[in-house]
Tab-separated table of N, CA, C and O in Angstrom:
chain	number	residue	atom	x	y	z
A	1090	MET	N	-20.910	-11.307	-4.114
A	1090	MET	CA	-19.707	-10.579	-4.500
A	1090	MET	C	-20.122	-9.338	-5.288
A	1090	MET	O	-21.010	-9.388	-6.122
A	1091	LEU	N	-19.455	-8.259	-5.009
A	1091	LEU	CA	-19.659	-7.006	-5.718
A	1091	LEU	C	-18.478	-6.815	-6.656
A	1091	LEU	O	-17.325	-6.863	-6.229
A	1092	THR	N	-18.757	-6.631	-7.945
A	1092	THR	CA	-17.707	-6.434	-8.941
A	1092	THR	C	-17.880	-5.062	-9.567
A	1092	THR	O	-18.961	-4.730	-10.048
A	1093	ILE	N	-16.807	-4.298	-9.574
A	1093	ILE	CA	-16.837	-2.937	-10.095
A	1093	ILE	C	-15.739	-2.788	-11.136
A	1093	ILE	O	-14.590	-3.176	-10.902
A	1094	LYS	N	-16.097	-2.198	-12.273
A	1094	LYS	CA	-15.100	-1.922	-13.316
A	1094	LYS	C	-14.793	-0.432	-13.314
A	1094	LYS	O	-15.694	0.401	-13.377
A	1095	ILE	N	-13.518	-0.122	-13.213
A	1095	ILE	CA	-13.037	1.248	-13.357
A	1095	ILE	C	-12.499	1.330	-14.788
A	1095	ILE	O	-11.460	0.742	-15.090
A	1096	PRO	N	-13.216	2.029	-15.679
A	1096	PRO	CA	-12.935	1.923	-17.114
A	1096	PRO	C	-11.758	2.751	-17.627
A	1096	PRO	O	-11.716	3.092	-18.804
A	1097	PHE	N	-10.816	3.051	-16.778
A	1097	PHE	CA	-9.648	3.810	-17.205
A	1097	PHE	C	-8.462	3.454	-16.313
A	1097	PHE	O	-8.633	2.854	-15.253
A	1098	LYS	N	-7.284	3.835	-16.758
A	1098	LYS	CA	-6.058	3.544	-16.011
A	1098	LYS	C	-6.011	4.402	-14.749
A	1098	LYS	O	-6.354	5.577	-14.774
A	1099	THR	N	-5.591	3.811	-13.657
A	1099	THR	CA	-5.393	4.573	-12.427
A	1099	THR	C	-3.888	4.748	-12.216
A	1099	THR	O	-3.129	3.786	-12.307
A	1100	PRO	N	-3.459	5.971	-11.947
A	1100	PRO	CA	-2.022	6.212	-11.779
A	1100	PRO	C	-1.505	5.702	-10.439
A	1100	PRO	O	-2.279	5.339	-9.560
A	1101	THR	N	-0.198	5.704	-10.300
A	1101	THR	CA	0.413	5.252	-9.052
A	1101	THR	C	0.240	6.312	-7.972
A	1101	THR	O	0.006	7.484	-8.263
A	1102	ILE	N	0.386	5.898	-6.750
A	1102	ILE	CA	0.262	6.791	-5.595
A	1102	ILE	C	1.296	7.917	-5.681
A	1102	ILE	O	1.046	9.039	-5.248
A	1103	ASN	N	2.449	7.644	-6.276
A	1103	ASN	CA	3.508	8.646	-6.405
A	1103	ASN	C	3.067	9.847	-7.233
A	1103	ASN	O	3.534	10.958	-7.006
A	1104	HIS	N	2.179	9.621	-8.204
A	1104	HIS	CA	1.713	10.696	-9.070
A	1104	HIS	C	0.523	11.451	-8.484
A	1104	HIS	O	0.123	12.474	-9.018
A	1105	LEU	N	-0.060	10.956	-7.426
A	1105	LEU	CA	-1.294	11.530	-6.890
A	1105	LEU	C	-1.097	12.333	-5.613
A	1105	LEU	O	-1.979	13.090	-5.225
A	1106	HIS	N	0.039	12.160	-4.967
A	1106	HIS	CA	0.292	12.873	-3.717
A	1106	HIS	C	1.460	13.840	-3.886
A	1106	HIS	O	2.428	13.554	-4.581
A	1107	GLY	N	1.327	14.960	-3.224
A	1107	GLY	CA	2.419	15.916	-3.150
A	1107	GLY	C	2.772	16.089	-1.691
A	1107	GLY	O	2.130	15.514	-0.817
A	1108	HIS	N	3.791	16.860	-1.428
A	1108	HIS	CA	4.098	17.189	-0.030
A	1108	HIS	C	4.496	18.658	0.051
A	1108	HIS	O	5.113	19.196	-0.856
A	1109	ASN	N	4.090	19.282	1.145
A	1109	ASN	CA	4.371	20.702	1.321
A	1109	ASN	C	5.753	20.896	1.931
A	1109	ASN	O	6.478	19.934	2.185
A	1110	LYS	N	6.102	22.154	2.221
A	1110	LYS	CA	7.448	22.439	2.724
A	1110	LYS	C	7.699	21.880	4.123
A	1110	LYS	O	8.836	21.792	4.560
A	1111	TRP	N	6.636	21.485	4.836
A	1111	TRP	CA	6.784	20.890	6.162
A	1111	TRP	C	6.820	19.361	6.096
A	1111	TRP	O	6.879	18.696	7.101
A	1112	GLY	N	6.716	18.816	4.878
A	1112	GLY	CA	6.782	17.373	4.709
A	1112	GLY	C	5.446	16.652	4.788
A	1112	GLY	O	5.392	15.434	4.665
A	1113	ALA	N	4.351	17.382	4.989
A	1113	ALA	CA	3.029	16.752	5.056
A	1113	ALA	C	2.552	16.405	3.646
A	1113	ALA	O	2.770	17.158	2.694
A	1114	PHE	N	1.911	15.246	3.518
A	1114	PHE	CA	1.389	14.800	2.231
A	1114	PHE	C	-0.019	15.329	2.016
A	1114	PHE	O	-0.774	15.517	2.964
A	1115	TYR	N	-0.362	15.548	0.757
A	1115	TYR	CA	-1.713	15.992	0.391
A	1115	TYR	C	-2.070	15.406	-0.972
A	1115	TYR	O	-1.182	15.005	-1.740
A	1116	LEU	N	-3.373	15.338	-1.243
A	1116	LEU	CA	-3.828	14.889	-2.560
A	1116	LEU	C	-3.711	16.038	-3.548
A	1116	LEU	O	-4.179	17.145	-3.283
A	1117	LYS	N	-3.089	15.770	-4.678
A	1117	LYS	CA	-2.993	16.774	-5.734
A	1117	LYS	C	-4.388	16.992	-6.344
A	1117	LYS	O	-5.248	16.104	-6.263
A	1118	PRO	N	-4.615	18.139	-6.980
A	1118	PRO	CA	-5.925	18.396	-7.599
A	1118	PRO	C	-6.346	17.317	-8.593
A	1118	PRO	O	-7.510	16.942	-8.646
A	1119	GLU	N	-5.393	16.773	-9.346
A	1119	GLU	CA	-5.743	15.716	-10.313
A	1119	GLU	C	-6.188	14.442	-9.598
A	1119	GLU	O	-7.011	13.681	-10.111
A	1120	ALA	N	-5.660	14.198	-8.395
A	1120	ALA	CA	-6.089	13.036	-7.613
A	1120	ALA	C	-7.514	13.235	-7.109
A	1120	ALA	O	-8.319	12.304	-7.113
A	1121	LYS	N	-7.835	14.441	-6.676
A	1121	LYS	CA	-9.193	14.739	-6.228
A	1121	LYS	C	-10.181	14.557	-7.374
A	1121	LYS	O	-11.261	14.000	-7.196
A	1122	LYS	N	-9.787	15.013	-8.569
A	1122	LYS	CA	-10.649	14.834	-9.743
A	1122	LYS	C	-10.800	13.355	-10.077
A	1122	LYS	O	-11.884	12.884	-10.420
A	1123	LEU	N	-9.716	12.596	-9.961
A	1123	LEU	CA	-9.767	11.163	-10.250
A	1123	LEU	C	-10.711	10.441	-9.283
A	1123	LEU	O	-11.445	9.538	-9.690
A	1124	LYS	N	-10.732	10.848	-8.011
A	1124	LYS	CA	-11.669	10.252	-7.053
A	1124	LYS	C	-13.112	10.500	-7.491
A	1124	LYS	O	-13.958	9.612	-7.395
A	1125	VAL	N	-13.382	11.701	-7.992
A	1125	VAL	CA	-14.719	12.023	-8.507
A	1125	VAL	C	-15.017	11.166	-9.738
A	1125	VAL	O	-16.119	10.622	-9.877
A	1126	ASP	N	-14.044	11.023	-10.635
A	1126	ASP	CA	-14.225	10.201	-11.840
A	1126	ASP	C	-14.511	8.745	-11.473
A	1126	ASP	O	-15.352	8.091	-12.099
A	1127	ILE	N	-13.819	8.229	-10.467
A	1127	ILE	CA	-14.052	6.849	-10.026
A	1127	ILE	C	-15.447	6.716	-9.438
A	1127	ILE	O	-16.168	5.763	-9.735
A	1128	ALA	N	-15.861	7.675	-8.623
A	1128	ALA	CA	-17.210	7.648	-8.045
A	1128	ALA	C	-18.263	7.669	-9.147
A	1128	ALA	O	-19.253	6.928	-9.092
A	1129	GLU	N	-18.055	8.484	-10.170
A	1129	GLU	CA	-18.996	8.536	-11.303
A	1129	GLU	C	-18.985	7.228	-12.083
A	1129	GLU	O	-20.031	6.773	-12.535
A	1130	ALA	N	-17.815	6.622	-12.238
A	1130	ALA	CA	-17.726	5.346	-12.957
A	1130	ALA	C	-18.467	4.243	-12.204
A	1130	ALA	O	-19.089	3.375	-12.812
A	1131	ILE	N	-18.430	4.306	-10.881
A	1131	ILE	CA	-19.128	3.306	-10.071
A	1131	ILE	C	-20.634	3.507	-10.176
A	1131	ILE	O	-21.402	2.554	-10.286
A	1132	GLY	N	-21.069	4.759	-10.141
A	1132	GLY	CA	-22.498	5.050	-10.250
A	1132	GLY	C	-23.234	4.731	-8.962
A	1132	GLY	O	-22.642	4.549	-7.906
A	1133	ALA	N	-24.539	4.623	-9.059
A	1133	ALA	CA	-25.396	4.449	-7.876
A	1133	ALA	C	-25.712	2.995	-7.565
A	1133	ALA	O	-25.893	2.635	-6.409
A	1134	TYR	N	-25.803	2.125	-8.561
A	1134	TYR	CA	-26.261	0.752	-8.339
A	1134	TYR	C	-25.472	0.003	-7.262
A	1134	TYR	O	-26.059	-0.593	-6.372
A	1135	PRO	N	-24.139	0.010	-7.293
A	1135	PRO	CA	-23.388	-0.783	-6.302
A	1135	PRO	C	-23.583	-0.316	-4.863
A	1135	PRO	O	-23.293	-1.059	-3.934
A	1136	LEU	N	-24.077	0.897	-4.663
A	1136	LEU	CA	-24.241	1.392	-3.299
A	1136	LEU	C	-25.183	0.500	-2.507
A	1136	LEU	O	-24.940	0.187	-1.342
A	1137	LEU	N	-26.276	0.076	-3.123
A	1137	LEU	CA	-27.232	-0.798	-2.455
A	1137	LEU	C	-26.595	-2.154	-2.165
A	1137	LEU	O	-26.733	-2.688	-1.067
A	1138	ALA	N	-25.861	-2.701	-3.122
A	1138	ALA	CA	-25.203	-3.996	-2.929
A	1138	ALA	C	-24.151	-3.910	-1.829
A	1138	ALA	O	-23.951	-4.865	-1.073
A	1139	ALA	N	-23.499	-2.763	-1.696
A	1139	ALA	CA	-22.439	-2.613	-0.702
A	1139	ALA	C	-22.975	-2.579	0.719
A	1139	ALA	O	-22.247	-2.899	1.658
A	1140	THR	N	-24.241	-2.239	0.896
A	1140	THR	CA	-24.775	-2.179	2.261
A	1140	THR	C	-24.710	-3.541	2.943
A	1140	THR	O	-24.562	-3.606	4.158
A	1141	GLY	N	-24.774	-4.615	2.190
A	1141	GLY	CA	-24.654	-5.956	2.760
A	1141	GLY	C	-23.243	-6.306	3.180
A	1141	GLY	O	-23.015	-7.335	3.818
A	1142	LEU	N	-22.280	-5.461	2.840
A	1142	LEU	CA	-20.872	-5.703	3.180
A	1142	LEU	C	-20.401	-4.864	4.362
A	1142	LEU	O	-19.331	-5.116	4.915
A	1143	ILE	N	-21.191	-3.884	4.756
A	1143	ILE	CA	-20.789	-2.966	5.824
A	1143	ILE	C	-20.595	-3.722	7.137
A	1143	ILE	O	-21.453	-4.481	7.562
A	1144	GLY	N	-19.423	-3.519	7.747
A	1144	GLY	CA	-19.114	-4.119	9.037
A	1144	GLY	C	-18.687	-5.571	8.981
A	1144	GLY	O	-18.443	-6.186	10.020
A	1145	LYS	N	-18.563	-6.134	7.783
A	1145	LYS	CA	-18.146	-7.532	7.643
A	1145	LYS	C	-16.687	-7.601	7.226
A	1145	LYS	O	-16.164	-6.685	6.597
A	1146	ASN	N	-16.031	-8.700	7.558
A	1146	ASN	CA	-14.676	-8.933	7.076
A	1146	ASN	C	-14.738	-9.139	5.569
A	1146	ASN	O	-15.631	-9.830	5.066
A	1147	LEU	N	-13.769	-8.554	4.869
A	1147	LEU	CA	-13.845	-8.518	3.413
A	1147	LEU	C	-12.630	-9.123	2.737
A	1147	LEU	O	-11.519	-9.073	3.257
A	1148	LYS	N	-12.894	-9.664	1.556
A	1148	LYS	CA	-11.844	-10.099	0.638
A	1148	LYS	C	-11.931	-9.165	-0.560
A	1148	LYS	O	-13.011	-8.969	-1.125
A	1149	VAL	N	-10.796	-8.585	-0.939
A	1149	VAL	CA	-10.748	-7.675	-2.076
A	1149	VAL	C	-9.748	-8.218	-3.091
A	1149	VAL	O	-8.606	-8.525	-2.739
A	1150	THR	N	-10.196	-8.333	-4.317
A	1150	THR	CA	-9.323	-8.748	-5.416
A	1150	THR	C	-9.339	-7.642	-6.456
A	1150	THR	O	-10.406	-7.197	-6.869
A	1151	ILE	N	-8.155	-7.202	-6.845
A	1151	ILE	CA	-8.040	-6.146	-7.844
A	1151	ILE	C	-7.279	-6.699	-9.042
A	1151	ILE	O	-6.194	-7.267	-8.888
A	1152	GLU	N	-7.873	-6.542	-10.209
A	1152	GLU	CA	-7.225	-6.927	-11.461
A	1152	GLU	C	-6.910	-5.646	-12.224
A	1152	GLU	O	-7.813	-4.865	-12.516
A	1153	VAL	N	-5.640	-5.438	-12.531
A	1153	VAL	CA	-5.236	-4.269	-13.301
A	1153	VAL	C	-4.928	-4.737	-14.715
A	1153	VAL	O	-3.977	-5.501	-14.933
A	1154	HIS	N	-5.740	-4.301	-15.659
A	1154	HIS	CA	-5.596	-4.682	-17.064
A	1154	HIS	C	-4.810	-3.606	-17.802
A	1154	HIS	O	-5.196	-2.442	-17.804
A	1155	GLU	N	-3.705	-4.026	-18.403
A	1155	GLU	CA	-2.852	-3.129	-19.179
A	1155	GLU	C	-1.950	-3.968	-20.059
A	1155	GLU	O	-1.890	-5.184	-19.920
A	1156	ASP	N	-1.193	-3.276	-20.913
A	1156	ASP	CA	-0.129	-3.934	-21.665
A	1156	ASP	C	1.121	-3.872	-20.793
A	1156	ASP	O	1.677	-2.799	-20.556
A	1157	TRP	N	1.522	-4.998	-20.273
A	1157	TRP	CA	2.618	-5.065	-19.305
A	1157	TRP	C	3.981	-5.337	-19.945
A	1157	TRP	O	4.974	-5.485	-19.241
A	1158	TYR	N	4.028	-5.435	-21.292
A	1158	TYR	CA	5.273	-5.814	-21.957
A	1158	TYR	C	5.754	-4.749	-22.937
A	1158	TYR	O	4.964	-4.078	-23.600
A	1159	CYS	N	7.078	-4.621	-23.019
A	1159	CYS	CA	7.710	-3.756	-23.999
A	1159	CYS	C	7.688	-4.449	-25.364
A	1159	CYS	O	7.433	-5.659	-25.446
A	1160	LYS	N	8.004	-3.705	-26.409
A	1160	LYS	CA	8.029	-4.277	-27.755
A	1160	LYS	C	9.034	-5.415	-27.876
A	1160	LYS	O	8.826	-6.354	-28.632
A	1161	ASN	N	10.115	-5.357	-27.094
A	1161	ASN	CA	11.144	-6.410	-27.167
A	1161	ASN	C	10.783	-7.629	-26.317
A	1161	ASN	O	11.561	-8.566	-26.219
A	1162	GLY	N	9.624	-7.599	-25.667
A	1162	GLY	CA	9.171	-8.741	-24.883
A	1162	GLY	C	9.503	-8.684	-23.402
A	1162	GLY	O	9.037	-9.517	-22.628
A	1163	SER	N	10.304	-7.715	-22.999
A	1163	SER	CA	10.618	-7.593	-21.575
A	1163	SER	C	9.431	-6.963	-20.837
A	1163	SER	O	8.584	-6.289	-21.430
A	1164	VAL	N	9.394	-7.195	-19.541
A	1164	VAL	CA	8.304	-6.668	-18.721
A	1164	VAL	C	8.576	-5.198	-18.402
A	1164	VAL	O	9.684	-4.833	-18.001
A	1165	LYS	N	7.539	-4.371	-18.571
A	1165	LYS	CA	7.665	-2.945	-18.278
A	1165	LYS	C	7.838	-2.745	-16.775
A	1165	LYS	O	7.367	-3.531	-15.966
A	1166	ARG	N	8.494	-1.650	-16.411
A	1166	ARG	CA	8.722	-1.306	-14.999
A	1166	ARG	C	7.478	-0.614	-14.456
A	1166	ARG	O	7.463	0.606	-14.299
A	1167	LYS	N	6.436	-1.381	-14.202
A	1167	LYS	CA	5.184	-0.851	-13.663
A	1167	LYS	C	4.850	-1.619	-12.400
A	1167	LYS	O	4.754	-2.843	-12.420
A	1168	ASP	N	4.664	-0.902	-11.318
A	1168	ASP	CA	4.393	-1.505	-10.026
A	1168	ASP	C	2.914	-1.330	-9.691
A	1168	ASP	O	2.453	-0.207	-9.494
A	1169	ILE	N	2.153	-2.421	-9.629
A	1169	ILE	CA	0.721	-2.296	-9.339
A	1169	ILE	C	0.453	-2.017	-7.870
A	1169	ILE	O	-0.587	-1.473	-7.518
A	1170	ALA	N	1.384	-2.352	-6.999
A	1170	ALA	CA	1.163	-2.119	-5.564
A	1170	ALA	C	0.995	-0.636	-5.267
A	1170	ALA	O	0.250	-0.265	-4.363
A	1171	ASN	N	1.652	0.239	-6.030
A	1171	ASN	CA	1.523	1.679	-5.822
A	1171	ASN	C	0.152	2.213	-6.230
A	1171	ASN	O	-0.190	3.339	-5.901
A	1172	ARG	N	-0.625	1.448	-6.949
A	1172	ARG	CA	-1.965	1.878	-7.365
A	1172	ARG	C	-3.036	1.426	-6.387
A	1172	ARG	O	-4.123	1.971	-6.353
A	1173	GLU	N	-2.726	0.418	-5.602
A	1173	GLU	CA	-3.723	-0.237	-4.752
A	1173	GLU	C	-4.362	0.701	-3.741
A	1173	GLU	O	-5.577	0.764	-3.628
A	1174	LYS	N	-3.582	1.434	-2.993
A	1174	LYS	CA	-4.112	2.232	-1.883
A	1174	LYS	C	-5.112	3.283	-2.373
A	1174	LYS	O	-6.210	3.400	-1.839
A	1175	PHE	N	-4.735	4.042	-3.379
A	1175	PHE	CA	-5.638	5.078	-3.882
A	1175	PHE	C	-6.904	4.460	-4.457
A	1175	PHE	O	-8.019	4.950	-4.209
A	1176	LEU	N	-6.763	3.380	-5.215
A	1176	LEU	CA	-7.921	2.732	-5.833
A	1176	LEU	C	-8.880	2.191	-4.771
A	1176	LEU	O	-10.090	2.432	-4.837
A	1177	VAL	N	-8.360	1.491	-3.776
A	1177	VAL	CA	-9.211	0.975	-2.695
A	1177	VAL	C	-9.865	2.125	-1.943
A	1177	VAL	O	-11.065	2.097	-1.674
A	1178	ASP	N	-9.096	3.161	-1.619
A	1178	ASP	CA	-9.669	4.303	-0.899
A	1178	ASP	C	-10.795	4.954	-1.691
A	1178	ASP	O	-11.856	5.264	-1.139
A	1179	ALA	N	-10.596	5.171	-2.979
A	1179	ALA	CA	-11.614	5.823	-3.800
A	1179	ALA	C	-12.876	4.968	-3.915
A	1179	ALA	O	-13.997	5.474	-3.772
A	1180	VAL	N	-12.709	3.669	-4.147
A	1180	VAL	CA	-13.858	2.771	-4.271
A	1180	VAL	C	-14.588	2.643	-2.928
A	1180	VAL	O	-15.817	2.757	-2.858
A	1181	PHE	N	-13.835	2.432	-1.857
A	1181	PHE	CA	-14.456	2.272	-0.539
A	1181	PHE	C	-15.141	3.562	-0.080
A	1181	PHE	O	-16.196	3.512	0.542
A	1182	ASP	N	-14.557	4.720	-0.388
A	1182	ASP	CA	-15.221	5.991	-0.054
A	1182	ASP	C	-16.577	6.080	-0.739
A	1182	ASP	O	-17.572	6.445	-0.128
A	1183	ARG	N	-16.612	5.735	-2.012
A	1183	ARG	CA	-17.874	5.801	-2.767
A	1183	ARG	C	-18.908	4.836	-2.210
A	1183	ARG	O	-20.095	5.138	-2.153
A	1184	LEU	N	-18.451	3.661	-1.772
A	1184	LEU	CA	-19.370	2.627	-1.286
A	1184	LEU	C	-19.642	2.732	0.219
A	1184	LEU	O	-20.378	1.916	0.763
A	1185	THR	N	-19.040	3.705	0.863
A	1185	THR	CA	-19.116	3.895	2.323
A	1185	THR	C	-18.685	2.642	3.090
A	1185	THR	O	-19.287	2.277	4.090
A	1186	LEU	N	-17.632	2.008	2.600
A	1186	LEU	CA	-17.027	0.864	3.279
A	1186	LEU	C	-15.735	1.332	3.941
A	1186	LEU	O	-15.140	2.325	3.523
A	1187	GLU	N	-15.288	0.603	4.953
A	1187	GLU	CA	-14.041	0.928	5.634
A	1187	GLU	C	-12.992	-0.128	5.304
A	1187	GLU	O	-13.242	-1.329	5.449
A	1188	ASP	N	-11.814	0.331	4.880
A	1188	ASP	CA	-10.775	-0.622	4.480
A	1188	ASP	C	-10.161	-1.372	5.664
A	1188	ASP	O	-9.452	-2.349	5.470
A	1189	LYS	N	-10.486	-0.976	6.894
A	1189	LYS	CA	-9.996	-1.732	8.046
A	1189	LYS	C	-10.594	-3.136	8.091
A	1189	LYS	O	-10.068	-4.014	8.754
A	1190	PHE	N	-11.683	-3.372	7.346
A	1190	PHE	CA	-12.316	-4.684	7.325
A	1190	PHE	C	-11.739	-5.614	6.254
A	1190	PHE	O	-12.196	-6.738	6.093
A	1191	ILE	N	-10.726	-5.163	5.530
A	1191	ILE	CA	-10.090	-6.025	4.525
A	1191	ILE	C	-9.156	-6.993	5.244
A	1191	ILE	O	-8.164	-6.591	5.840
A	1192	PHE	N	-9.492	-8.284	5.182
A	1192	PHE	CA	-8.669	-9.325	5.799
A	1192	PHE	C	-7.970	-10.184	4.751
A	1192	PHE	O	-7.045	-10.924	5.070
A	1193	ASP	N	-8.424	-10.119	3.526
A	1193	ASP	CA	-7.833	-10.904	2.440
A	1193	ASP	C	-7.747	-9.972	1.245
A	1193	ASP	O	-8.740	-9.338	0.868
A	1194	HIS	N	-6.555	-9.861	0.663
A	1194	HIS	CA	-6.342	-8.910	-0.422
A	1194	HIS	C	-5.433	-9.531	-1.464
A	1194	HIS	O	-4.426	-10.157	-1.123
A	1195	GLN	N	-5.792	-9.347	-2.727
A	1195	GLN	CA	-4.978	-9.889	-3.811
A	1195	GLN	C	-4.991	-8.902	-4.968
A	1195	GLN	O	-6.019	-8.297	-5.271
A	1196	MET	N	-3.845	-8.746	-5.604
A	1196	MET	CA	-3.747	-7.921	-6.807
A	1196	MET	C	-3.184	-8.769	-7.934
A	1196	MET	O	-2.296	-9.592	-7.712
A	1197	LYS	N	-3.718	-8.522	-9.130
A	1197	LYS	CA	-3.282	-9.293	-10.294
A	1197	LYS	C	-3.007	-8.356	-11.466
A	1197	LYS	O	-3.767	-7.423	-11.702
A	1198	LYS	N	-1.930	-8.638	-12.176
A	1198	LYS	CA	-1.684	-7.987	-13.457
A	1198	LYS	C	-2.316	-8.857	-14.528
A	1198	LYS	O	-2.029	-10.059	-14.605
A	1199	ILE	N	-3.142	-8.259	-15.370
A	1199	ILE	CA	-3.770	-8.978	-16.471
A	1199	ILE	C	-3.307	-8.327	-17.779
A	1199	ILE	O	-3.511	-7.119	-17.986
A	1200	GLN	N	-2.671	-9.109	-18.634
A	1200	GLN	CA	-2.203	-8.601	-19.918
A	1200	GLN	C	-3.407	-8.261	-20.788
A	1200	GLN	O	-4.295	-9.082	-21.001
A	1201	ASP	N	-3.452	-7.024	-21.280
A	1201	ASP	CA	-4.590	-6.569	-22.066
A	1201	ASP	C	-4.151	-5.357	-22.876
A	1201	ASP	O	-3.256	-4.621	-22.461
A	1202	LYS	N	-4.767	-5.132	-23.990
A	1202	LYS	CA	-4.492	-3.927	-24.791
A	1202	LYS	C	-5.276	-2.737	-24.245
A	1202	LYS	O	-4.908	-1.596	-24.448
A	1203	GLU	N	-6.373	-2.994	-23.550
A	1203	GLU	CA	-7.154	-1.930	-22.915
A	1203	GLU	C	-6.609	-1.676	-21.517
A	1203	GLU	O	-5.992	-2.552	-20.920
A	1204	GLU	N	-6.865	-0.479	-21.002
A	1204	GLU	CA	-6.430	-0.134	-19.650
A	1204	GLU	C	-7.649	0.105	-18.776
A	1204	GLU	O	-8.418	1.037	-19.012
A	1205	PHE	N	-7.835	-0.756	-17.770
A	1205	PHE	CA	-8.929	-0.624	-16.817
A	1205	PHE	C	-8.626	-1.492	-15.614
A	1205	PHE	O	-7.657	-2.241	-15.599
A	1206	ALA	N	-9.457	-1.356	-14.597
A	1206	ALA	CA	-9.281	-2.169	-13.392
A	1206	ALA	C	-10.616	-2.773	-12.994
A	1206	ALA	O	-11.676	-2.174	-13.214
A	1207	ILE	N	-10.562	-3.960	-12.423
A	1207	ILE	CA	-11.731	-4.640	-11.867
A	1207	ILE	C	-11.478	-4.787	-10.371
A	1207	ILE	O	-10.432	-5.292	-9.964
A	1208	VAL	N	-12.440	-4.345	-9.564
A	1208	VAL	CA	-12.351	-4.475	-8.116
A	1208	VAL	C	-13.485	-5.391	-7.674
A	1208	VAL	O	-14.656	-5.109	-7.936
A	1209	LYS	N	-13.119	-6.511	-7.032
A	1209	LYS	CA	-14.105	-7.464	-6.524
A	1209	LYS	C	-14.068	-7.434	-5.003
A	1209	LYS	O	-12.989	-7.540	-4.407
A	1210	ILE	N	-15.249	-7.290	-4.406
A	1210	ILE	CA	-15.338	-7.220	-2.947
A	1210	ILE	C	-16.361	-8.245	-2.491
A	1210	ILE	O	-17.481	-8.285	-3.014
A	1211	GLU	N	-15.969	-9.060	-1.521
A	1211	GLU	CA	-16.914	-10.038	-0.986
A	1211	GLU	C	-16.700	-10.207	0.509
A	1211	GLU	O	-15.605	-9.997	1.028
A	1212	ALA	N	-17.781	-10.562	1.200
A	1212	ALA	CA	-17.699	-10.846	2.629
A	1212	ALA	C	-17.073	-12.222	2.805
A	1212	ALA	O	-17.300	-13.128	2.002
A	1213	ILE	N	-16.277	-12.365	3.862
A	1213	ILE	CA	-15.691	-13.664	4.174
A	1213	ILE	C	-16.176	-14.078	5.553
A	1213	ILE	O	-16.686	-13.279	6.329
A	1214	ASP	N	-16.013	-15.350	5.859
A	1214	ASP	CA	-16.467	-15.896	7.129
A	1214	ASP	C	-15.755	-15.186	8.271
A	1214	ASP	O	-14.534	-15.269	8.409
A	1215	GLU	N	-16.517	-14.490	9.072
A	1215	GLU	CA	-15.940	-13.692	10.159
A	1215	GLU	C	-15.290	-14.565	11.226
A	1215	GLU	O	-14.417	-14.109	11.948
A	1216	THR	N	-15.661	-15.803	11.336
A	1216	THR	CA	-15.073	-16.662	12.365
A	1216	THR	C	-13.650	-17.069	12.026
A	1216	THR	O	-12.922	-17.531	12.889
A	1217	LEU	N	-13.239	-16.878	10.776
A	1217	LEU	CA	-11.873	-17.246	10.368
A	1217	LEU	C	-10.821	-16.406	11.077
A	1217	LEU	O	-9.711	-16.864	11.301
A	1218	ASN	N	-11.159	-15.168	11.422
A	1218	ASN	CA	-10.170	-14.256	11.946
A	1218	ASN	C	-10.361	-13.906	13.417
A	1218	ASN	O	-9.658	-13.084	13.937
A	1219	ARG	N	-11.298	-14.527	14.056
A	1219	ARG	CA	-11.565	-14.211	15.462
A	1219	ARG	C	-11.375	-15.455	16.319
A	1219	ARG	O	-11.775	-16.540	15.947
A	1220	ASN	N	-10.790	-15.259	17.451
A	1220	ASN	CA	-10.585	-16.396	18.365
A	1220	ASN	C	-11.560	-16.330	19.503
A	1220	ASN	O	-11.975	-15.378	19.983
């Protein structure tokens, strides 16, 4: 299993994409910078470990650590699903993995005072999904 810590909060997809007057979507400059920041946070070491995952069916687990509660105890209106696509794309781009091989995916909210994300990637038995 490859475990990667992204040591900062990742914004939602809504904050990272814009659209032009023809309706086409594009990455905002801050999103492009964030992809670079994620690549730098990953560093070089996981690249070697990721080579053993290339072309294999994958299980990805993402833990988003944040304070998920308001002062009154109610749950904040934060949707982690909107963060998943950009985070997976940025991590997989850095590791030269293709997200088409993700067959098992899970996201978790983890109550924490710090803001960061953990991305776990592992190969799964390829015979599970092939007939």
